[in-house]
PDB file of N, CA and C in Angstrom:
ATOM      1  N   MET A   1      -3.329   7.127  43.695  1.00 52.00           N
ATOM      2  CA  MET A   1      -2.951   6.386  44.890  1.00 52.00           C
ATOM      3  C   MET A   1      -3.596   7.042  46.104  1.00 52.00           C
ATOM      4  N   ILE A   2      -4.232   6.270  46.923  1.00 67.00           N
ATOM      5  CA  ILE A   2      -4.859   6.782  48.143  1.00 67.00           C
ATOM      6  C   ILE A   2      -3.757   7.014  49.174  1.00 67.00           C
ATOM      7  N   SER A   3      -3.768   8.191  49.803  1.00 73.00           N
ATOM      8  CA  SER A   3      -2.753   8.475  50.803  1.00 73.00           C
ATOM      9  C   SER A   3      -3.336   8.701  52.191  1.00 73.00           C
ATOM     10  N   PHE A   4      -4.654   8.891  52.287  1.00 82.00           N
ATOM     11  CA  PHE A   4      -5.261   9.209  53.573  1.00 82.00           C
ATOM     12  C   PHE A   4      -6.706   8.742  53.576  1.00 82.00           C
ATOM     13  N   VAL A   5      -7.090   7.971  54.602  1.00 85.00           N
ATOM     14  CA  VAL A   5      -8.469   7.510  54.753  1.00 85.00           C
ATOM     15  C   VAL A   5      -8.869   7.715  56.208  1.00 85.00           C
ATOM     16  N   THR A   6     -10.052   8.266  56.428  1.00 84.00           N
ATOM     17  CA  THR A   6     -10.583   8.435  57.780  1.00 84.00           C
ATOM     18  C   THR A   6     -11.912   7.702  57.883  1.00 84.00           C
ATOM     19  N   PHE A   7     -12.031   6.899  58.936  1.00 85.00           N
ATOM     20  CA  PHE A   7     -13.288   6.214  59.240  1.00 85.00           C
ATOM     21  C   PHE A   7     -13.835   6.775  60.540  1.00 85.00           C
ATOM     22  N   PHE A   8     -15.144   6.732  60.696  1.00 85.00           N
ATOM     23  CA  PHE A   8     -15.792   7.053  61.954  1.00 85.00           C
ATOM     24  C   PHE A   8     -16.461   5.771  62.418  1.00 85.00           C
ATOM     25  N   ALA A   9     -16.241   5.413  63.678  1.00 87.00           N
ATOM     26  CA  ALA A   9     -16.759   4.139  64.175  1.00 87.00           C
ATOM     27  C   ALA A   9     -17.284   4.297  65.599  1.00 87.00           C
ATOM     28  N   ARG A  10     -18.342   3.564  65.896  1.00 86.00           N
ATOM     29  CA  ARG A  10     -18.879   3.571  67.261  1.00 86.00           C
ATOM     30  C   ARG A  10     -17.878   2.970  68.232  1.00 86.00           C
ATOM     31  N   ASP A  11     -17.138   1.961  67.799  1.00 88.00           N
ATOM     32  CA  ASP A  11     -16.141   1.281  68.637  1.00 88.00           C
ATOM     33  C   ASP A  11     -14.817   1.303  67.879  1.00 88.00           C
ATOM     34  N   ILE A  12     -13.966   2.293  68.165  1.00 90.00           N
ATOM     35  CA  ILE A  12     -12.743   2.448  67.378  1.00 90.00           C
ATOM     36  C   ILE A  12     -11.768   1.299  67.601  1.00 90.00           C
ATOM     37  N   GLU A  13     -11.738   0.722  68.798  1.00 92.00           N
ATOM     38  CA  GLU A  13     -10.819  -0.400  69.041  1.00 92.00           C
ATOM     39  C   GLU A  13     -11.241  -1.644  68.266  1.00 92.00           C
ATOM     40  N   ARG A  14     -12.528  -1.937  68.251  1.00 89.00           N
ATOM     41  CA  ARG A  14     -13.011  -3.106  67.502  1.00 89.00           C
ATOM     42  C   ARG A  14     -12.746  -2.918  66.008  1.00 89.00           C
ATOM     43  N   THR A  15     -12.975  -1.717  65.518  1.00 89.00           N
ATOM     44  CA  THR A  15     -12.696  -1.427  64.115  1.00 89.00           C
ATOM     45  C   THR A  15     -11.204  -1.556  63.830  1.00 89.00           C
ATOM     46  N   ALA A  16     -10.376  -1.021  64.724  1.00 92.00           N
ATOM     47  CA  ALA A  16      -8.922  -1.107  64.541  1.00 92.00           C
ATOM     48  C   ALA A  16      -8.444  -2.553  64.576  1.00 92.00           C
ATOM     49  N   ASP A  17      -9.093  -3.400  65.371  1.00 90.00           N
ATOM     50  CA  ASP A  17      -8.686  -4.811  65.444  1.00 90.00           C
ATOM     51  C   ASP A  17      -8.736  -5.481  64.074  1.00 90.00           C
ATOM     52  N   VAL A  18      -9.719  -5.143  63.270  1.00 88.00           N
ATOM     53  CA  VAL A  18      -9.818  -5.712  61.919  1.00 88.00           C
ATOM     54  C   VAL A  18      -8.604  -5.299  61.092  1.00 88.00           C
ATOM     55  N   TYR A  19      -8.258  -4.021  61.145  1.00 89.00           N
ATOM     56  CA  TYR A  19      -7.129  -3.528  60.356  1.00 89.00           C
ATOM     57  C   TYR A  19      -5.786  -3.964  60.926  1.00 89.00           C
ATOM     58  N   ARG A  20      -5.733  -4.240  62.235  1.00 91.00           N
ATOM     59  CA  ARG A  20      -4.512  -4.814  62.816  1.00 91.00           C
ATOM     60  C   ARG A  20      -4.230  -6.186  62.210  1.00 91.00           C
ATOM     61  N   LEU A  21      -5.275  -6.953  61.973  1.00 87.00           N
ATOM     62  CA  LEU A  21      -5.103  -8.264  61.339  1.00 87.00           C
ATOM     63  C   LEU A  21      -4.528  -8.129  59.932  1.00 87.00           C
ATOM     64  N   LEU A  22      -4.715  -6.966  59.324  1.00 85.00           N
ATOM     65  CA  LEU A  22      -4.209  -6.712  57.976  1.00 85.00           C
ATOM     66  C   LEU A  22      -2.834  -6.043  57.986  1.00 85.00           C
ATOM     67  N   GLY A  23      -2.258  -5.885  59.177  1.00 87.00           N
ATOM     68  CA  GLY A  23      -0.905  -5.358  59.273  1.00 87.00           C
ATOM     69  C   GLY A  23      -0.779  -3.905  59.696  1.00 87.00           C
ATOM     70  N   PHE A  24      -1.883  -3.232  59.997  1.00 91.00           N
ATOM     71  CA  PHE A  24      -1.807  -1.844  60.448  1.00 91.00           C
ATOM     72  C   PHE A  24      -1.462  -1.810  61.936  1.00 91.00           C
ATOM     73  N   GLU A  25      -0.569  -0.906  62.320  1.00 95.00           N
ATOM     74  CA  GLU A  25      -0.208  -0.705  63.723  1.00 95.00           C
ATOM     75  C   GLU A  25      -0.644   0.700  64.121  1.00 95.00           C
ATOM     76  N   PHE A  26      -1.559   0.780  65.070  1.00 96.00           N
ATOM     77  CA  PHE A  26      -2.168   2.052  65.447  1.00 96.00           C
ATOM     78  C   PHE A  26      -1.526   2.683  66.668  1.00 96.00           C
ATOM     79  N   VAL A  27      -1.544   4.002  66.682  1.00 96.00           N
ATOM     80  CA  VAL A  27      -1.183   4.780  67.866  1.00 96.00           C
ATOM     81  C   VAL A  27      -2.342   5.725  68.137  1.00 96.00           C
ATOM     82  N   GLN A  28      -2.480   6.113  69.411  1.00 96.00           N
ATOM     83  CA  GLN A  28      -3.531   7.065  69.747  1.00 96.00           C
ATOM     84  C   GLN A  28      -3.019   8.476  69.484  1.00 96.00           C
ATOM     85  N   GLU A  29      -3.877   9.306  68.906  1.00 93.00           N
ATOM     86  CA  GLU A  29      -3.540  10.696  68.618  1.00 93.00           C
ATOM     87  C   GLU A  29      -4.665  11.603  69.077  1.00 93.00           C
ATOM     88  N   GLN A  30      -4.315  12.870  69.240  1.00 90.00           N
ATOM     89  CA  GLN A  30      -5.315  13.903  69.494  1.00 90.00           C
ATOM     90  C   GLN A  30      -4.727  15.209  68.983  1.00 90.00           C
ATOM     91  N   HIS A  31      -5.410  15.857  68.075  1.00 84.00           N
ATOM     92  CA  HIS A  31      -4.952  17.113  67.502  1.00 84.00           C
ATOM     93  C   HIS A  31      -5.606  18.272  68.252  1.00 84.00           C
ATOM     94  N   ASP A  32      -4.798  19.055  68.940  1.00 85.00           N
ATOM     95  CA  ASP A  32      -5.295  20.189  69.736  1.00 85.00           C
ATOM     96  C   ASP A  32      -6.413  19.717  70.658  1.00 85.00           C
ATOM     97  N   SER A  33      -7.593  20.310  70.583  1.00 86.00           N
ATOM     98  CA  SER A  33      -8.693  19.928  71.472  1.00 86.00           C
ATOM     99  C   SER A  33      -9.654  18.949  70.799  1.00 86.00           C
ATOM    100  N   GLY A  34      -9.253  18.387  69.655  1.00 85.00           N
ATOM    101  CA  GLY A  34     -10.091  17.423  68.940  1.00 85.00           C
ATOM    102  C   GLY A  34     -10.203  16.107  69.691  1.00 85.00           C
ATOM    103  N   PRO A  35     -11.012  15.196  69.174  1.00 88.00           N
ATOM    104  CA  PRO A  35     -11.217  13.911  69.854  1.00 88.00           C
ATOM    105  C   PRO A  35      -9.990  13.000  69.747  1.00 88.00           C
ATOM    106  N   LYS A  36      -9.804  12.178  70.766  1.00 92.00           N
ATOM    107  CA  LYS A  36      -8.774  11.148  70.690  1.00 92.00           C
ATOM    108  C   LYS A  36      -9.200  10.153  69.618  1.00 92.00           C
ATOM    109  N   HIS A  37      -8.240   9.685  68.836  1.00 91.00           N
ATOM    110  CA  HIS A  37      -8.535   8.750  67.755  1.00 91.00           C
ATOM    111  C   HIS A  37      -7.312   7.873  67.530  1.00 91.00           C
ATOM    112  N   LEU A  38      -7.445   6.896  66.651  1.00 95.00           N
ATOM    113  CA  LEU A  38      -6.341   6.004  66.314  1.00 95.00           C
ATOM    114  C   LEU A  38      -5.832   6.322  64.923  1.00 95.00           C
ATOM    115  N   ALA A  39      -4.511   6.190  64.741  1.00 94.00           N
ATOM    116  CA  ALA A  39      -3.912   6.462  63.436  1.00 94.00           C
ATOM    117  C   ALA A  39      -2.837   5.422  63.155  1.00 94.00           C
ATOM    118  N   ALA A  40      -2.722   5.055  61.885  1.00 95.00           N
ATOM    119  CA  ALA A  40      -1.694   4.105  61.448  1.00 95.00           C
ATOM    120  C   ALA A  40      -1.175   4.546  60.090  1.00 95.00           C
ATOM    121  N   ILE A  41       0.086   4.258  59.852  1.00 90.00           N
ATOM    122  CA  ILE A  41       0.670   4.484  58.532  1.00 90.00           C
ATOM    123  C   ILE A  41       1.121   3.137  58.009  1.00 90.00           C
ATOM    124  N   ASN A  42       0.678   2.793  56.811  1.00 83.00           N
ATOM    125  CA  ASN A  42       1.026   1.517  56.195  1.00 83.00           C
ATOM    126  C   ASN A  42       1.434   1.798  54.756  1.00 83.00           C
ATOM    127  N   GLU A  43       2.710   1.617  54.459  1.00 81.00           N
ATOM    128  CA  GLU A  43       3.252   1.853  53.117  1.00 81.00           C
ATOM    129  C   GLU A  43       2.846   3.221  52.570  1.00 81.00           C
ATOM    130  N   GLY A  44       2.960   4.249  53.419  1.00 82.00           N
ATOM    131  CA  GLY A  44       2.692   5.607  52.989  1.00 82.00           C
ATOM    132  C   GLY A  44       1.250   6.051  53.081  1.00 82.00           C
ATOM    133  N   MET A  45       0.310   5.145  53.367  1.00 83.00           N
ATOM    134  CA  MET A  45      -1.095   5.515  53.490  1.00 83.00           C
ATOM    135  C   MET A  45      -1.448   5.686  54.962  1.00 83.00           C
ATOM    136  N   VAL A  46      -2.090   6.802  55.293  1.00 87.00           N
ATOM    137  CA  VAL A  46      -2.528   7.063  56.661  1.00 87.00           C
ATOM    138  C   VAL A  46      -3.965   6.600  56.799  1.00 87.00           C
ATOM    139  N   LEU A  47      -4.236   5.825  57.847  1.00 90.00           N
ATOM    140  CA  LEU A  47      -5.594   5.379  58.171  1.00 90.00           C
ATOM    141  C   LEU A  47      -5.900   5.877  59.570  1.00 90.00           C
ATOM    142  N   GLU A  48      -6.958   6.690  59.699  1.00 89.00           N
ATOM    143  CA  GLU A  48      -7.371   7.184  61.003  1.00 89.00           C
ATOM    144  C   GLU A  48      -8.782   6.699  61.292  1.00 89.00           C
ATOM    145  N   ILE A  49      -9.027   6.382  62.570  1.00 91.00           N
ATOM    146  CA  ILE A  49     -10.356   5.948  63.015  1.00 91.00           C
ATOM    147  C   ILE A  49     -10.774   6.863  64.156  1.00 91.00           C
ATOM    148  N   TYR A  50     -11.829   7.620  63.904  1.00 87.00           N
ATOM    149  CA  TYR A  50     -12.360   8.560  64.889  1.00 87.00           C
ATOM    150  C   TYR A  50     -13.626   7.990  65.517  1.00 87.00           C
ATOM    151  N   PRO A  51     -13.913   8.364  66.769  1.00 89.00           N
ATOM    152  CA  PRO A  51     -15.175   7.924  67.372  1.00 89.00           C
ATOM    153  C   PRO A  51     -16.354   8.649  66.745  1.00 89.00           C
ATOM    154  N   GLY A  52     -17.469   7.939  66.594  1.00 83.00           N
ATOM    155  CA  GLY A  52     -18.691   8.546  66.072  1.00 83.00           C
ATOM    156  C   GLY A  52     -19.275   7.747  64.936  1.00 83.00           C
ATOM    157  N   ASP A  53     -20.448   8.148  64.520  1.00 71.00           N
ATOM    158  CA  ASP A  53     -21.114   7.496  63.394  1.00 71.00           C
ATOM    159  C   ASP A  53     -20.559   8.045  62.090  1.00 71.00           C
ATOM    160  N   ASP A  54     -20.475   7.201  61.096  1.00 54.00           N
ATOM    161  CA  ASP A  54     -20.027   7.648  59.775  1.00 54.00           C
ATOM    162  C   ASP A  54     -21.211   8.291  59.080  1.00 54.00           C
ATOM    163  N   ALA A  55     -21.275   9.608  59.161  1.00 52.00           N
ATOM    164  CA  ALA A  55     -22.402  10.328  58.572  1.00 52.00           C
ATOM    165  C   ALA A  55     -22.141  10.722  57.129  1.00 52.00           C
ATOM    166  N   VAL A  56     -20.894  10.656  56.703  1.00 50.00           N
ATOM    167  CA  VAL A  56     -20.537  11.133  55.376  1.00 50.00           C
ATOM    168  C   VAL A  56     -20.678  10.041  54.328  1.00 50.00           C
ATOM    169  N   SER A  57     -20.175   8.870  54.607  1.00 52.00           N
ATOM    170  CA  SER A  57     -20.109   7.835  53.578  1.00 52.00           C
ATOM    171  C   SER A  57     -20.341   6.442  54.140  1.00 52.00           C
ATOM    172  N   PRO A  58     -21.572   6.127  54.545  1.00 53.00           N
ATOM    173  CA  PRO A  58     -21.824   4.772  55.036  1.00 53.00           C
ATOM    174  C   PRO A  58     -21.559   3.754  53.927  1.00 53.00           C
ATOM    175  N   GLY A  59     -20.995   2.626  54.286  1.00 54.00           N
ATOM    176  CA  GLY A  59     -20.713   1.603  53.296  1.00 54.00           C
ATOM    177  C   GLY A  59     -19.380   1.792  52.608  1.00 54.00           C
ATOM    178  N   THR A  60     -18.469   2.526  53.211  1.00 62.00           N
ATOM    179  CA  THR A  60     -17.147   2.743  52.633  1.00 62.00           C
ATOM    180  C   THR A  60     -16.407   1.415  52.496  1.00 62.00           C
ATOM    181  N   MET A  61     -15.694   1.234  51.396  1.00 59.00           N
ATOM    182  CA  MET A  61     -14.891   0.039  51.191  1.00 59.00           C
ATOM    183  C   MET A  61     -13.443   0.469  51.000  1.00 59.00           C
ATOM    184  N   LEU A  62     -12.546  -0.287  51.601  1.00 65.00           N
ATOM    185  CA  LEU A  62     -11.120  -0.016  51.493  1.00 65.00           C
ATOM    186  C   LEU A  62     -10.434  -1.283  51.021  1.00 65.00           C
ATOM    187  N   GLY A  63      -9.641  -1.189  49.978  1.00 68.00           N
ATOM    188  CA  GLY A  63      -8.893  -2.338  49.480  1.00 68.00           C
ATOM    189  C   GLY A  63      -7.507  -2.371  50.093  1.00 68.00           C
ATOM    190  N   VAL A  64      -7.098  -3.535  50.560  1.00 70.00           N
ATOM    191  CA  VAL A  64      -5.787  -3.713  51.174  1.00 70.00           C
ATOM    192  C   VAL A  64      -5.120  -4.924  50.530  1.00 70.00           C
ATOM    193  N   ASP A  65      -3.920  -4.736  49.992  1.00 71.00           N
ATOM    194  CA  ASP A  65      -3.162  -5.866  49.445  1.00 71.00           C
ATOM    195  C   ASP A  65      -2.590  -6.687  50.596  1.00 71.00           C
ATOM    196  N   VAL A  66      -2.699  -8.002  50.504  1.00 74.00           N
ATOM    197  CA  VAL A  66      -2.145  -8.894  51.529  1.00 74.00           C
ATOM    198  C   VAL A  66      -1.315  -9.982  50.856  1.00 74.00           C
ATOM    199  N   ALA A  67      -0.325 -10.497  51.587  1.00 79.00           N
ATOM    200  CA  ALA A  67       0.561 -11.520  51.030  1.00 79.00           C
ATOM    201  C   ALA A  67      -0.127 -12.881  50.956  1.00 79.00           C
ATOM    202  N   ASP A  68      -0.908 -13.235  51.976  1.00 83.00           N
ATOM    203  CA  ASP A  68      -1.548 -14.555  52.036  1.00 83.00           C
ATOM    204  C   ASP A  68      -3.040 -14.357  52.277  1.00 83.00           C
ATOM    205  N   LEU A  69      -3.793 -14.274  51.206  1.00 81.00           N
ATOM    206  CA  LEU A  69      -5.210 -13.973  51.274  1.00 81.00           C
ATOM    207  C   LEU A  69      -5.984 -14.984  52.122  1.00 81.00           C
ATOM    208  N   GLU A  70      -5.735 -16.253  51.943  1.00 84.00           N
ATOM    209  CA  GLU A  70      -6.480 -17.272  52.693  1.00 84.00           C
ATOM    210  C   GLU A  70      -6.199 -17.172  54.187  1.00 84.00           C
ATOM    211  N   ASP A  71      -4.947 -16.919  54.560  1.00 87.00           N
ATOM    212  CA  ASP A  71      -4.602 -16.764  55.974  1.00 87.00           C
ATOM    213  C   ASP A  71      -5.360 -15.582  56.580  1.00 87.00           C
ATOM    214  N   ILE A  72      -5.389 -14.470  55.881  1.00 83.00           N
ATOM    215  CA  ILE A  72      -6.094 -13.288  56.385  1.00 83.00           C
ATOM    216  C   ILE A  72      -7.588 -13.560  56.489  1.00 83.00           C
ATOM    217  N   ARG A  73      -8.149 -14.222  55.502  1.00 82.00           N
ATOM    218  CA  ARG A  73      -9.581 -14.557  55.529  1.00 82.00           C
ATOM    219  C   ARG A  73      -9.914 -15.403  56.752  1.00 82.00           C
ATOM    220  N   VAL A  74      -9.097 -16.416  57.027  1.00 87.00           N
ATOM    221  CA  VAL A  74      -9.314 -17.287  58.194  1.00 87.00           C
ATOM    222  C   VAL A  74      -9.213 -16.467  59.483  1.00 87.00           C
ATOM    223  N   ARG A  75      -8.221 -15.581  59.558  1.00 87.00           N
ATOM    224  CA  ARG A  75      -8.034 -14.768  60.762  1.00 87.00           C
ATOM    225  C   ARG A  75      -9.191 -13.798  60.971  1.00 87.00           C
ATOM    226  N   LEU A  76      -9.697 -13.204  59.890  1.00 83.00           N
ATOM    227  CA  LEU A  76     -10.837 -12.296  60.007  1.00 83.00           C
ATOM    228  C   LEU A  76     -12.083 -13.048  60.475  1.00 83.00           C
ATOM    229  N   LEU A  77     -12.321 -14.213  59.918  1.00 84.00           N
ATOM    230  CA  LEU A  77     -13.488 -15.010  60.330  1.00 84.00           C
ATOM    231  C   LEU A  77     -13.343 -15.480  61.774  1.00 84.00           C
ATOM    232  N   ALA A  78     -12.129 -15.852  62.183  1.00 89.00           N
ATOM    233  CA  ALA A  78     -11.891 -16.268  63.564  1.00 89.00           C
ATOM    234  C   ALA A  78     -12.117 -15.110  64.532  1.00 89.00           C
ATOM    235  N   ALA A  79     -11.873 -13.886  64.061  1.00 86.00           N
ATOM    236  CA  ALA A  79     -12.095 -12.693  64.880  1.00 86.00           C
ATOM    237  C   ALA A  79     -13.560 -12.265  64.860  1.00 86.00           C
ATOM    238  N   LYS A  80     -14.394 -13.078  64.212  1.00 82.00           N
ATOM    239  CA  LYS A  80     -15.834 -12.845  64.128  1.00 82.00           C
ATOM    240  C   LYS A  80     -16.204 -11.578  63.356  1.00 82.00           C
ATOM    241  N   VAL A  81     -15.369 -11.220  62.376  1.00 76.00           N
ATOM    242  CA  VAL A  81     -15.748 -10.151  61.460  1.00 76.00           C
ATOM    243  C   VAL A  81     -16.845 -10.731  60.581  1.00 76.00           C
ATOM    244  N   PRO A  82     -18.013 -10.103  60.528  1.00 70.00           N
ATOM    245  CA  PRO A  82     -19.112 -10.668  59.732  1.00 70.00           C
ATOM    246  C   PRO A  82     -18.668 -10.946  58.294  1.00 70.00           C
ATOM    247  N   SER A  83     -18.986 -12.134  57.806  1.00 62.00           N
ATOM    248  CA  SER A  83     -18.520 -12.530  56.480  1.00 62.00           C
ATOM    249  C   SER A  83     -19.020 -11.594  55.383  1.00 62.00           C
ATOM    250  N   GLY A  84     -20.121 -10.902  55.613  1.00 60.00           N
ATOM    251  CA  GLY A  84     -20.612  -9.946  54.633  1.00 60.00           C
ATOM    252  C   GLY A  84     -19.699  -8.741  54.473  1.00 60.00           C
ATOM    253  N   GLU A  85     -18.779  -8.550  55.433  1.00 58.00           N
ATOM    254  CA  GLU A  85     -17.859  -7.418  55.376  1.00 58.00           C
ATOM    255  C   GLU A  85     -16.540  -7.793  54.710  1.00 58.00           C
ATOM    256  N   ILE A  86     -16.380  -9.062  54.312  1.00 59.00           N
ATOM    257  CA  ILE A  86     -15.140  -9.523  53.699  1.00 59.00           C
ATOM    258  C   ILE A  86     -15.408  -9.826  52.235  1.00 59.00           C
ATOM    259  N   SER A  87     -14.702  -9.150  51.359  1.00 58.00           N
ATOM    260  CA  SER A  87     -14.829  -9.404  49.934  1.00 58.00           C
ATOM    261  C   SER A  87     -13.473  -9.784  49.375  1.00 58.00           C
ATOM    262  N   VAL A  88     -13.464 -10.790  48.532  1.00 57.00           N
ATOM    263  CA  VAL A  88     -12.230 -11.202  47.881  1.00 57.00           C
ATOM    264  C   VAL A  88     -12.310 -10.747  46.429  1.00 57.00           C
ATOM    265  N   LEU A  89     -11.420  -9.846  46.073  1.00 52.00           N
ATOM    266  CA  LEU A  89     -11.417  -9.284  44.743  1.00 52.00           C
ATOM    267  C   LEU A  89     -10.077  -9.557  44.080  1.00 52.00           C
ATOM    268  N   GLY A  90     -10.051  -9.456  42.764  1.00 51.00           N
ATOM    269  CA  GLY A  90      -8.813  -9.607  42.021  1.00 51.00           C
ATOM    270  C   GLY A  90      -7.947  -8.368  42.173  1.00 51.00           C
ATOM    271  N   PRO A  91      -6.910  -8.266  41.369  1.00 51.00           N
ATOM    272  CA  PRO A  91      -6.017  -7.107  41.427  1.00 51.00           C
ATOM    273  C   PRO A  91      -6.788  -5.802  41.263  1.00 51.00           C
ATOM    274  N   ALA A  92      -6.308  -4.767  41.920  1.00 46.00           N
ATOM    275  CA  ALA A  92      -6.952  -3.467  41.850  1.00 46.00           C
ATOM    276  C   ALA A  92      -6.933  -2.928  40.435  1.00 46.00           C
ATOM    277  N   CYS A  93      -7.884  -2.097  40.110  1.00 43.00           N
ATOM    278  CA  CYS A  93      -7.913  -1.469  38.797  1.00 43.00           C
ATOM    279  C   CYS A  93      -6.596  -0.750  38.530  1.00 43.00           C
ATOM    280  N   GLY A  94      -6.037  -0.955  37.394  1.00 44.00           N
ATOM    281  CA  GLY A  94      -4.797  -0.296  37.058  1.00 44.00           C
ATOM    282  C   GLY A  94      -3.555  -1.015  37.544  1.00 44.00           C
ATOM    283  N   ALA A  95      -3.736  -2.079  38.348  1.00 47.00           N
ATOM    284  CA  ALA A  95      -2.571  -2.818  38.834  1.00 47.00           C
ATOM    285  C   ALA A  95      -2.031  -3.668  37.710  1.00 47.00           C
ATOM    286  N   SER A  96      -0.724  -3.817  37.681  1.00 42.00           N
ATOM    287  CA  SER A  96      -0.146  -4.622  36.595  1.00 42.00           C
ATOM    288  C   SER A  96       0.323  -5.960  37.107  1.00 42.00           C
TER     289      SER A  96
END
């Protein structure tokens, strides 16, 4: 089970807007003298978005379970999330 994911984004608010549509609620955080960033907890998983380029893992994919897939798809497209960034997959590996 994934418990923590960190993304680096040039525009953290625009990136967070996509995940807000999926039910994540973000707060701004800053650890000591580190950069200000956004963090959300959703069903025990922490998602943080830091400013900057993703130098470690470009092309990262995150799976999120949603109650109404078609509604979320319409909302993402209405928010102008490029359709190439939206994938519809079946149940996660190991899901029953």
